[in-house]
Tab-separated table of C-alpha atoms in Angstrom:
chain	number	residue	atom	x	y	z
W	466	UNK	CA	141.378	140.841	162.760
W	467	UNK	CA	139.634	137.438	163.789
W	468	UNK	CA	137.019	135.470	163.485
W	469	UNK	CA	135.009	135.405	167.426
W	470	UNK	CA	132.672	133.000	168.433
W	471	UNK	CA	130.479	134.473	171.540
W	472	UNK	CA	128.665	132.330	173.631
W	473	UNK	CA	126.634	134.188	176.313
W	474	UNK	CA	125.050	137.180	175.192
W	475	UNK	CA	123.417	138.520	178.561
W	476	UNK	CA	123.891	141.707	180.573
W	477	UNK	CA	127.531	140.865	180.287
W	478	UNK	CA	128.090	138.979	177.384
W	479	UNK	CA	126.557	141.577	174.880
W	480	UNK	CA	128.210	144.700	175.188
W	481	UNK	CA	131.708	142.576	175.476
W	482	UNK	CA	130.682	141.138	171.857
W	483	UNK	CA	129.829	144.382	170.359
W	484	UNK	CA	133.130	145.538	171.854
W	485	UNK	CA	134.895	142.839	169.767
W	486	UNK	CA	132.551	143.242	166.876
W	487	UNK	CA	133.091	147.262	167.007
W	488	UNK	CA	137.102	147.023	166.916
W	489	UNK	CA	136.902	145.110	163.637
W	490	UNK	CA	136.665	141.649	164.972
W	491	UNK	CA	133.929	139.341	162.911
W	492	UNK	CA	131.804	138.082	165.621
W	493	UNK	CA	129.288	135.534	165.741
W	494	UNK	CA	127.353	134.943	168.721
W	495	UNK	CA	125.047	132.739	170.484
W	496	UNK	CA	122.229	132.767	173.214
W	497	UNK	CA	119.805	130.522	174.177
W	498	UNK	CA	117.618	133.313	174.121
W	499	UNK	CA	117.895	134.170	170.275
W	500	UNK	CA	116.774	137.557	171.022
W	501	UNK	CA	119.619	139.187	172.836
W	502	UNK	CA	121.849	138.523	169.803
W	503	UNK	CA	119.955	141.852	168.504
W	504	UNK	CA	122.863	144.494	169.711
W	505	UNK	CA	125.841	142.006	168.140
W	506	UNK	CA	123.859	141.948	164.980
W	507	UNK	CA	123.221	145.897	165.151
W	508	UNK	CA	126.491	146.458	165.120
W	509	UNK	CA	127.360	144.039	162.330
W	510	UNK	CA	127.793	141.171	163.742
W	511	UNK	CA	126.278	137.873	163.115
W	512	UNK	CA	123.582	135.569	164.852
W	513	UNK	CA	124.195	132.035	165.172
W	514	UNK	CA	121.966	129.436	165.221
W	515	UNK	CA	124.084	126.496	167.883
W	516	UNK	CA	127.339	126.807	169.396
W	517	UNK	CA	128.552	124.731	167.082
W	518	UNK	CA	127.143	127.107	164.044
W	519	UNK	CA	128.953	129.812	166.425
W	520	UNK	CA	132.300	128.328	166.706
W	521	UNK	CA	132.966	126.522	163.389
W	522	UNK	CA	135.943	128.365	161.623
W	523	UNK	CA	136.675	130.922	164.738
W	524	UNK	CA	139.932	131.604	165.530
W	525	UNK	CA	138.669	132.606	168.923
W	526	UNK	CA	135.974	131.422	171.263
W	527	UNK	CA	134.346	133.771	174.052
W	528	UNK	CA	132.117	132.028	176.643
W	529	UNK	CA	130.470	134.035	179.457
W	530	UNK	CA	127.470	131.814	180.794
W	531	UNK	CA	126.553	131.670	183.958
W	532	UNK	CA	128.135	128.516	185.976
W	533	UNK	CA	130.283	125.459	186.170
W	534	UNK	CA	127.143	123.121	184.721
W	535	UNK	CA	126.782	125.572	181.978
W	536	UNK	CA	130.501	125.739	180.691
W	537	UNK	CA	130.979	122.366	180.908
W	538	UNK	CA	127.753	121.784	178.260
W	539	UNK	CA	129.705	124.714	176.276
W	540	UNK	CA	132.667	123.056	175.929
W	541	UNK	CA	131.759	118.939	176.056
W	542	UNK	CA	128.595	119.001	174.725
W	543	UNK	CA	127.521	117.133	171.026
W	544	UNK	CA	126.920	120.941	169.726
W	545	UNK	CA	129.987	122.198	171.646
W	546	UNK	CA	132.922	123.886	171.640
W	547	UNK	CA	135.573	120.819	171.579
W	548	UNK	CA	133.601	118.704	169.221
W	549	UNK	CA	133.202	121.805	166.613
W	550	UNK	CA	135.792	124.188	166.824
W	551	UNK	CA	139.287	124.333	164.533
W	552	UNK	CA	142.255	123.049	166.214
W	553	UNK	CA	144.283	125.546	167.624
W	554	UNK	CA	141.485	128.419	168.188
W	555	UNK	CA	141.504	129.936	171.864
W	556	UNK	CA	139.235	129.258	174.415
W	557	UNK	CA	138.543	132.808	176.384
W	558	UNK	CA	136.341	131.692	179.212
W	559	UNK	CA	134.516	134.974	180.818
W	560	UNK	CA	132.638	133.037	183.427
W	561	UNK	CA	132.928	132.974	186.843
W	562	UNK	CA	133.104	129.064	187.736
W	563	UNK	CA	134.776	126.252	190.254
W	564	UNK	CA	138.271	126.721	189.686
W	565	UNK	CA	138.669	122.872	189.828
W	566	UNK	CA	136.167	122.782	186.873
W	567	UNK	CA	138.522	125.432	185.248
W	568	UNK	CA	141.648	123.322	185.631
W	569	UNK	CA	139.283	119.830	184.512
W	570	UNK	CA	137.959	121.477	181.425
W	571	UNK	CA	140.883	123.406	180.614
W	572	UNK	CA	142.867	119.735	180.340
W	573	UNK	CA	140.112	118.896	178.147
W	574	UNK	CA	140.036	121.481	175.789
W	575	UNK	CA	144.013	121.057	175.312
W	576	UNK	CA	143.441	116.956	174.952
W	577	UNK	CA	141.328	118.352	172.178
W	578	UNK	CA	144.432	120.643	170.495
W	579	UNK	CA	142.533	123.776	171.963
W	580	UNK	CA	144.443	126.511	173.608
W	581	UNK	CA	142.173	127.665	176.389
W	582	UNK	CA	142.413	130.315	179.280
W	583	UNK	CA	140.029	131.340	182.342
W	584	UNK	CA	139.426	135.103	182.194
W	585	UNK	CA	136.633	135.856	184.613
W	586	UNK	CA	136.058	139.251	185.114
W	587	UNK	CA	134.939	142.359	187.567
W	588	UNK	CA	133.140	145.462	186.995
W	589	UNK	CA	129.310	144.331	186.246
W	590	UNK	CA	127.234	145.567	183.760
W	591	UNK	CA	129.289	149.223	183.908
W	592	UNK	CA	132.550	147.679	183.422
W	593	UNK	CA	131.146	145.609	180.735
W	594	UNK	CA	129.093	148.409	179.023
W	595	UNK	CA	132.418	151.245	179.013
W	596	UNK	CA	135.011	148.196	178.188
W	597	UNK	CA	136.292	148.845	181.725
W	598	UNK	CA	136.444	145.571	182.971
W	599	UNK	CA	139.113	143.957	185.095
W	600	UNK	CA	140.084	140.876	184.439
W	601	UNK	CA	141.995	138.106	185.972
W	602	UNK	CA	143.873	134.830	183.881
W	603	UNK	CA	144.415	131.803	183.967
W	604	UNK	CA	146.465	129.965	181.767
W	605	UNK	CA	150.227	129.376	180.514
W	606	UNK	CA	151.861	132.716	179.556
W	607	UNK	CA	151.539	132.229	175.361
W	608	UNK	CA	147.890	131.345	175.712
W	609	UNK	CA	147.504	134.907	177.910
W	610	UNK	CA	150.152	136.382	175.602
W	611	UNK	CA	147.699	135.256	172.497
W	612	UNK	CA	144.472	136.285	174.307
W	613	UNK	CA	145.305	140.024	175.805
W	614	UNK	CA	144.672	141.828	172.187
W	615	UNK	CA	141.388	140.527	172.856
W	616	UNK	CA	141.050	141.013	176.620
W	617	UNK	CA	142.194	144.377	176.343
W	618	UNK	CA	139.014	145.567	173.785
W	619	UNK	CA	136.769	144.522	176.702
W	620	UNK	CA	138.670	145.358	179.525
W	621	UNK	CA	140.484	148.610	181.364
W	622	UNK	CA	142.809	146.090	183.680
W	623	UNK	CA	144.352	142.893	182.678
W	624	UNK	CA	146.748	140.025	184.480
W	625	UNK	CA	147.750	137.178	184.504
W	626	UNK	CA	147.660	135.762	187.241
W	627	UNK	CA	148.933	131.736	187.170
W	628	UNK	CA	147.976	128.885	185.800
W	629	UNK	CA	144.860	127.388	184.404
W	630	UNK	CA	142.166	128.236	187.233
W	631	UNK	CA	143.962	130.699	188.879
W	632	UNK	CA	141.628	132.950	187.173
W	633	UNK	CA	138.563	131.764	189.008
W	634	UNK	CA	140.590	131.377	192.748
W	635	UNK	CA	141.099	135.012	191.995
W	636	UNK	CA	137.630	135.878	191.002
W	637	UNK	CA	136.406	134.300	194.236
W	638	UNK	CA	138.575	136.232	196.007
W	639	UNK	CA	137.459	139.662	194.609
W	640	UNK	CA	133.376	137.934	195.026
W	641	UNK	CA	134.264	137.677	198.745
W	642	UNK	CA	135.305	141.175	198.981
W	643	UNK	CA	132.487	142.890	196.959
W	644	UNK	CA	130.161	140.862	198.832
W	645	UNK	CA	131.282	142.021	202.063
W	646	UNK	CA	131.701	145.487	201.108
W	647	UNK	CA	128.099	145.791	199.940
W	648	UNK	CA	126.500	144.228	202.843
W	649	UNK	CA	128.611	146.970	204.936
W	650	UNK	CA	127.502	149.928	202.617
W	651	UNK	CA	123.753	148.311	203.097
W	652	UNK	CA	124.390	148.568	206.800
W	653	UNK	CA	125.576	151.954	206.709
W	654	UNK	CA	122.600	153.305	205.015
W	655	UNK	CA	119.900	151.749	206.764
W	656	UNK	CA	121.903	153.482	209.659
W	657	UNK	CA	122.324	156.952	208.666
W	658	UNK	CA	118.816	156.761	207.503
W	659	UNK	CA	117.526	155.714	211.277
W	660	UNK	CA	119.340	158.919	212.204
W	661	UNK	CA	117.428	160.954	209.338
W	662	UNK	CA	121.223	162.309	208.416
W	663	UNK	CA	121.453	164.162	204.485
W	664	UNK	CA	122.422	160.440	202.930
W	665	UNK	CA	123.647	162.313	199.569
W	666	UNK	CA	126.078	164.787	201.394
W	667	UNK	CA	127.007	161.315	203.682
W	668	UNK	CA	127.989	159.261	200.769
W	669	UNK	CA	130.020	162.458	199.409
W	670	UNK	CA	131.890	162.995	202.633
W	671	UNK	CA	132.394	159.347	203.462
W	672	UNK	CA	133.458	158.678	199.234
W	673	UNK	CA	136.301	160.676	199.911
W	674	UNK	CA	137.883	158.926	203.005
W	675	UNK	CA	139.298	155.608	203.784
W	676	UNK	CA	135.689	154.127	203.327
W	677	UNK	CA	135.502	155.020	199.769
W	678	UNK	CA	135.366	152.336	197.030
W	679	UNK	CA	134.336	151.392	194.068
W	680	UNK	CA	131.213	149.711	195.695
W	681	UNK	CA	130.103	152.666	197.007
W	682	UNK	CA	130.549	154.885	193.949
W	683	UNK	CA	128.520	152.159	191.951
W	684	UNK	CA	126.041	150.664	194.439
W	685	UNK	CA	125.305	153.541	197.065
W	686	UNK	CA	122.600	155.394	194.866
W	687	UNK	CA	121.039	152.141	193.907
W	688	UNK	CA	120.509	151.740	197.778
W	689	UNK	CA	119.385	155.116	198.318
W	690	UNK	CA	117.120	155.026	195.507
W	691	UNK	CA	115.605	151.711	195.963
W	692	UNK	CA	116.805	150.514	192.352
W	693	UNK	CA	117.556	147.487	192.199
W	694	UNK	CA	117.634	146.738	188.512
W	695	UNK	CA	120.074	143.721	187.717
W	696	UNK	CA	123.628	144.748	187.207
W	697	UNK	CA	124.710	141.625	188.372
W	698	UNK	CA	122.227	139.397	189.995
W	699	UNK	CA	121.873	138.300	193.945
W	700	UNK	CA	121.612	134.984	192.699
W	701	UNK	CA	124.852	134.591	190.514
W	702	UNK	CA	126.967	136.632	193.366
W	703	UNK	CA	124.872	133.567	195.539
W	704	UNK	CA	126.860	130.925	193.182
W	705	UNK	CA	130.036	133.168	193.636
W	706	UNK	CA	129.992	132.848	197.535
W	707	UNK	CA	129.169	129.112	197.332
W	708	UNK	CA	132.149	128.671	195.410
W	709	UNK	CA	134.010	130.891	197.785
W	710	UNK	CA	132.833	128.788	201.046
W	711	UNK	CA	133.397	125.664	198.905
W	712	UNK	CA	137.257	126.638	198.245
W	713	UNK	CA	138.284	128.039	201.364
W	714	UNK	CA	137.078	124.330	203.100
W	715	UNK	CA	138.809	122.696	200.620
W	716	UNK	CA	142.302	124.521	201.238
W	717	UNK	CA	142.137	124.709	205.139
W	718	UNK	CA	141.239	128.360	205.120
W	719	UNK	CA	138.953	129.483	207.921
W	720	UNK	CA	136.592	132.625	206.104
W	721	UNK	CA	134.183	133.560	208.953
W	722	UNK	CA	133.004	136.753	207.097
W	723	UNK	CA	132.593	134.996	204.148
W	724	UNK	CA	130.414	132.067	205.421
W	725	UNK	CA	128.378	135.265	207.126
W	726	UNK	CA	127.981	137.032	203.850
W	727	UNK	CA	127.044	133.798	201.874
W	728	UNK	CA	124.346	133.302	204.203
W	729	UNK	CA	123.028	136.829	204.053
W	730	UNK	CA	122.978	136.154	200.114
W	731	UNK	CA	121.186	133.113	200.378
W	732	UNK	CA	118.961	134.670	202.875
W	733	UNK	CA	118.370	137.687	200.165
W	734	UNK	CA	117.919	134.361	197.183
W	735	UNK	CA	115.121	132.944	199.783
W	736	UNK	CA	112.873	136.188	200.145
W	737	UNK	CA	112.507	136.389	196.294
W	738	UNK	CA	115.599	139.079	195.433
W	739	UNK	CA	118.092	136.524	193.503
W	740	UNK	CA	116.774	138.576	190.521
W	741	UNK	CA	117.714	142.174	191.713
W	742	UNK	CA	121.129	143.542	191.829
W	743	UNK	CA	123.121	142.759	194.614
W	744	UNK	CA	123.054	145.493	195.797
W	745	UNK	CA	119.515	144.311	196.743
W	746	UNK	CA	121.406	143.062	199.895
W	747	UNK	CA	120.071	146.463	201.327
W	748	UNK	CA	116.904	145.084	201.649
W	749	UNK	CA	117.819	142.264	203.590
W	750	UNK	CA	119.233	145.345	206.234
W	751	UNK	CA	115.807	146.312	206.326
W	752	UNK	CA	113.935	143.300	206.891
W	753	UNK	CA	116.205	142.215	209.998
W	754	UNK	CA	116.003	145.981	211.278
W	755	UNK	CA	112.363	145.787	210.830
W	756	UNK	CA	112.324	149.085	208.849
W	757	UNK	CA	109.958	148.623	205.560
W	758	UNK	CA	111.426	151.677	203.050
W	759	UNK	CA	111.606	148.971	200.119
């Protein structure tokens, strides 16, 4: 069993810790917000006061804040991660950043005798809650090697998948996807719903073709019932698809749905909805169909 320093305890964040803290791991976490260390220290773990009160002694540190800025204060910061923690402890990053700020901060943290690797991951709040996540790596094969015992408490499918900040490339890649199958399913409501069709038996019959998916089995209901509570919010998948555009410039790679979605997201961000879920995307549907069911 090891010692686990978690930093980010938020919709994601906590149920991973008390995951780790629930398989026998001794877990410390941290949040800015000192409240939502309250499930990690129900289930025995421990609150911490700083990252650096987080990660001193851990064998292994967790990170799962929300972007590039906020990983890099993690890791470089006077209270952080490489000023603080033991050498040799692993660095599991769980965010979803600029895969050039992976790669940057990952020859950082091993300048600083850390072994680090980039494990963003997929599945929201469900995946996170039922320790079904899927996650994709970064890093050399020892450092994944060393990390999957942890990995696989928190998540259902796990690869490696190249080097430091291949992790986040693939991460964008799956953001690009989910983004463009939600705006889709959106669509496809506000269209069945013009035509006053039975939307639960349409989502059955249309689940069990070639348009099922997994964003349909999640996000479909949320549509139909107009709840948009934050599994993960319009305004992180927002980030996502900046990084996404961002990326594919950089590499030559023409994206024309993705530039489409991102500015469907951002249009979502702009009318108030980077809170809701993104899923919330439906609601954009309805304000360009001029159709006011929200």
């Amino acid at each position: 069993m090891a010692s686990i320093a978690f930093i980010g305890l938020g919709i994601m964040g906590s149920p991973m810790a008390v995951h780790l803290q629930n398989a026998g791991h001794d877990v410390a976490g941290y949040n800015r917000s000192p409240e939502k260390t309250a499930p990690l220290v129900e289930a025995g773990g421990r609150a911490a006061s700083s990252v650096a009160d987080a990660v001193s002694g851990a064998d292994v540190v967790a990170i799962m804040v929300p972007d590039s800025p906020d990983v890099e204060a993690v890791l470089t910061g006077d209270d952080g991660v490489l000023a603080n923690a033991k050498p040799g402890a692993l660095v599991v990053d769980f965010s979803s950043i600029r895969p050039d700020v992976s790669v940057a901060l990952a020859q950082q943290a091993k300048d600083a005798g850390l072994r680090i690797v980039d494990a963003p991951v997929s599945g929201g709040e469900p995946g996170a809650i039922n320790a079904a996540l899927s996650i994709m790596v970064g890093g050399t094969p020892e450092d994944f090697e060393a990390a999957k015992p942890f990995l696989d408490v928190v998540g259902k499918t796990v690869v490696h998948v190249g080097p430091n900040g291949s992790g986040q490339t693939v991460k964008a890649a799956n953001q690009l996807i989910v983004a463009a199958n939600i705006q889709a399913l959106a669509e496809a409501v506000v269209f069945l719903e013009a035509y006053g069709v039975d939307t639960d038996a349409a989502i059955e019959v249309l689940g069990g073709g070639l348009a099922g998916s997994a964003v349909l089995n999640q996000k479909a209901r949320k549509m139909l019932d107009r709840d948009f509570g934050p599994g993960f919010r319009i305004e992180l998948h927002h980030k996502d698809l900046g990084i996404v555009t961002a990326a594919a410039r950089e590499a030559g790679v023409v994206a024309p749905l993705g530039g489409l979605v991102a500015q469907l997201m951002a249009s979502a961000r702009a009318n108030g909805d980077g809170g809701l879920d993104h899923s919330g995307l439906f609601r954009g549907v309805e304000r360009l169909s001029g159709r006011d069911g929200s």
